GROMACS .gro file of C-alpha atoms in nm:
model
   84
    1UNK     CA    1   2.055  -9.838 -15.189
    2UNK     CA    2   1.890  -9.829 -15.507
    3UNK     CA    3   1.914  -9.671 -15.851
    4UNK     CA    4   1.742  -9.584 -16.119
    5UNK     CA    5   1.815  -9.572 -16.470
    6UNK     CA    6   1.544  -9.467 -16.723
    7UNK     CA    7   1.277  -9.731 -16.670
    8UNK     CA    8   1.504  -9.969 -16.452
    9UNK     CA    9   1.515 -10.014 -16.110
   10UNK     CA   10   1.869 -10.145 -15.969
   11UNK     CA   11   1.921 -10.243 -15.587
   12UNK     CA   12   2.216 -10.327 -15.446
   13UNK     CA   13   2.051 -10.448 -15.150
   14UNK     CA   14   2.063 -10.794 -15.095
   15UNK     CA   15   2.069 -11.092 -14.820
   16UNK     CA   16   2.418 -11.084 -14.891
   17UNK     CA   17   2.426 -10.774 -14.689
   18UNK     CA   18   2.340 -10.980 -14.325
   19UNK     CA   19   2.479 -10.831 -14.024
   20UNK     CA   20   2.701 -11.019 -13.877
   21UNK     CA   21   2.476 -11.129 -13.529
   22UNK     CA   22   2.179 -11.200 -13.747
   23UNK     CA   23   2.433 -11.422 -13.978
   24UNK     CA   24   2.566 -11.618 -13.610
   25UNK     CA   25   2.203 -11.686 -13.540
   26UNK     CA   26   2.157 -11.841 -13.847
   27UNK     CA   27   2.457 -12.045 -13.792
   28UNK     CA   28   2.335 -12.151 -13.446
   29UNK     CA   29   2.026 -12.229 -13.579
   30UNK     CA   30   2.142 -12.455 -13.873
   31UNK     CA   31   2.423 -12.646 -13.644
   32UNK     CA   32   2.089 -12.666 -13.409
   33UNK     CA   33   1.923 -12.880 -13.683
   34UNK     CA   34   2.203 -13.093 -13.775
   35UNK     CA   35   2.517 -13.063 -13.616
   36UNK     CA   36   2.890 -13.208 -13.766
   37UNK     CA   37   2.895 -12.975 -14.084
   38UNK     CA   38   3.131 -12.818 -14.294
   39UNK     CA   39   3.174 -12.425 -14.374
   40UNK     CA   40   3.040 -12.509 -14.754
   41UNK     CA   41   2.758 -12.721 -14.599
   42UNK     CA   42   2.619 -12.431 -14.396
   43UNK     CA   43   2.673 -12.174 -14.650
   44UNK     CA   44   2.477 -12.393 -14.894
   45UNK     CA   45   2.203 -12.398 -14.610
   46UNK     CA   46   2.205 -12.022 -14.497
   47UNK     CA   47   2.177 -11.894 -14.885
   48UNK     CA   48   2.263 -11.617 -15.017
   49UNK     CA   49   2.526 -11.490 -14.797
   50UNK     CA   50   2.917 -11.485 -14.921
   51UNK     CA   51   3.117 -11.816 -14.848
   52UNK     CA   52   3.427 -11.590 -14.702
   53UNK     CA   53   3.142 -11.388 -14.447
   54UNK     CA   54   3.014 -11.717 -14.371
   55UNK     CA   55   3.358 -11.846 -14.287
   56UNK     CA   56   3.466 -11.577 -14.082
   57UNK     CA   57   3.198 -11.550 -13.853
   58UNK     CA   58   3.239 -11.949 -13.805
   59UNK     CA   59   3.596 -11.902 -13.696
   60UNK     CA   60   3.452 -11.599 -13.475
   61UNK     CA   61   3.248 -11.803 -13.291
   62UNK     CA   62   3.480 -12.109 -13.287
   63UNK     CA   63   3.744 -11.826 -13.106
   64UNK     CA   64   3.453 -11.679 -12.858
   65UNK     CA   65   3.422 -12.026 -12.784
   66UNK     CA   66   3.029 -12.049 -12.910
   67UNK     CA   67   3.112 -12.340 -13.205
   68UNK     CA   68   3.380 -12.608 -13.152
   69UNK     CA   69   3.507 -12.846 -13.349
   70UNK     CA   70   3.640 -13.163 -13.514
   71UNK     CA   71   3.872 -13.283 -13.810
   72UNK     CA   72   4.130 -13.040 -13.954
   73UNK     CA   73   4.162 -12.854 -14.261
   74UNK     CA   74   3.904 -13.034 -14.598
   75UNK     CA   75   3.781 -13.270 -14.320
   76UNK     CA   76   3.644 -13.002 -14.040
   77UNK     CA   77   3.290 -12.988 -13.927
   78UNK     CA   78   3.160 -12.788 -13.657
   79UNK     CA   79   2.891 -12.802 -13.378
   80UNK     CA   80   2.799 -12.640 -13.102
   81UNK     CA   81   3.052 -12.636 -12.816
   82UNK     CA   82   2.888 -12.777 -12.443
   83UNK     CA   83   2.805 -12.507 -12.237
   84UNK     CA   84   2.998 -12.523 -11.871
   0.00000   0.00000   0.00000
């Protein structure tokens, strides 16, 4: 959505606004590169996406059983769970 205002153009469209399988694919695709990382670590990596979406689709995926991982609480890092 954008608006304008005299002469200036404001969006409020932003990366921030990823849907939430195109944000697990990035997620996938970072843990891909280098597993073992943190929630901050792969927020840093995706970008521009919001540090509580980014954590919530982890502990999705962690739940469905896509992400597992090791550690608890400051110390967890994730990786891709085995398939069976």
């Amino acid at each position: 959505m954008c608006l304008v205002s005299d002469k200036i153009k404001f969006c409020t469209c932003t990366i921030g606004d990823v849907e939430p399988p195109r944000l697990k694919a990035l997620i996938e695709e970072v843990l891909k590169i280098s597993p073992n990382l943190s929630a901050s670590i792969i927020h840093s990596k995706i970008g521009d996406v919001a540090i509580a979406d980014v954590r919530k689709c982890i502990f999705k995926m962690v739940k469905d059983e896509v992400l597992d991982f090791s550690g608890a609480n400051k110390n967890r890092v994730y990786y891709l769970a085995k398939k069976r």
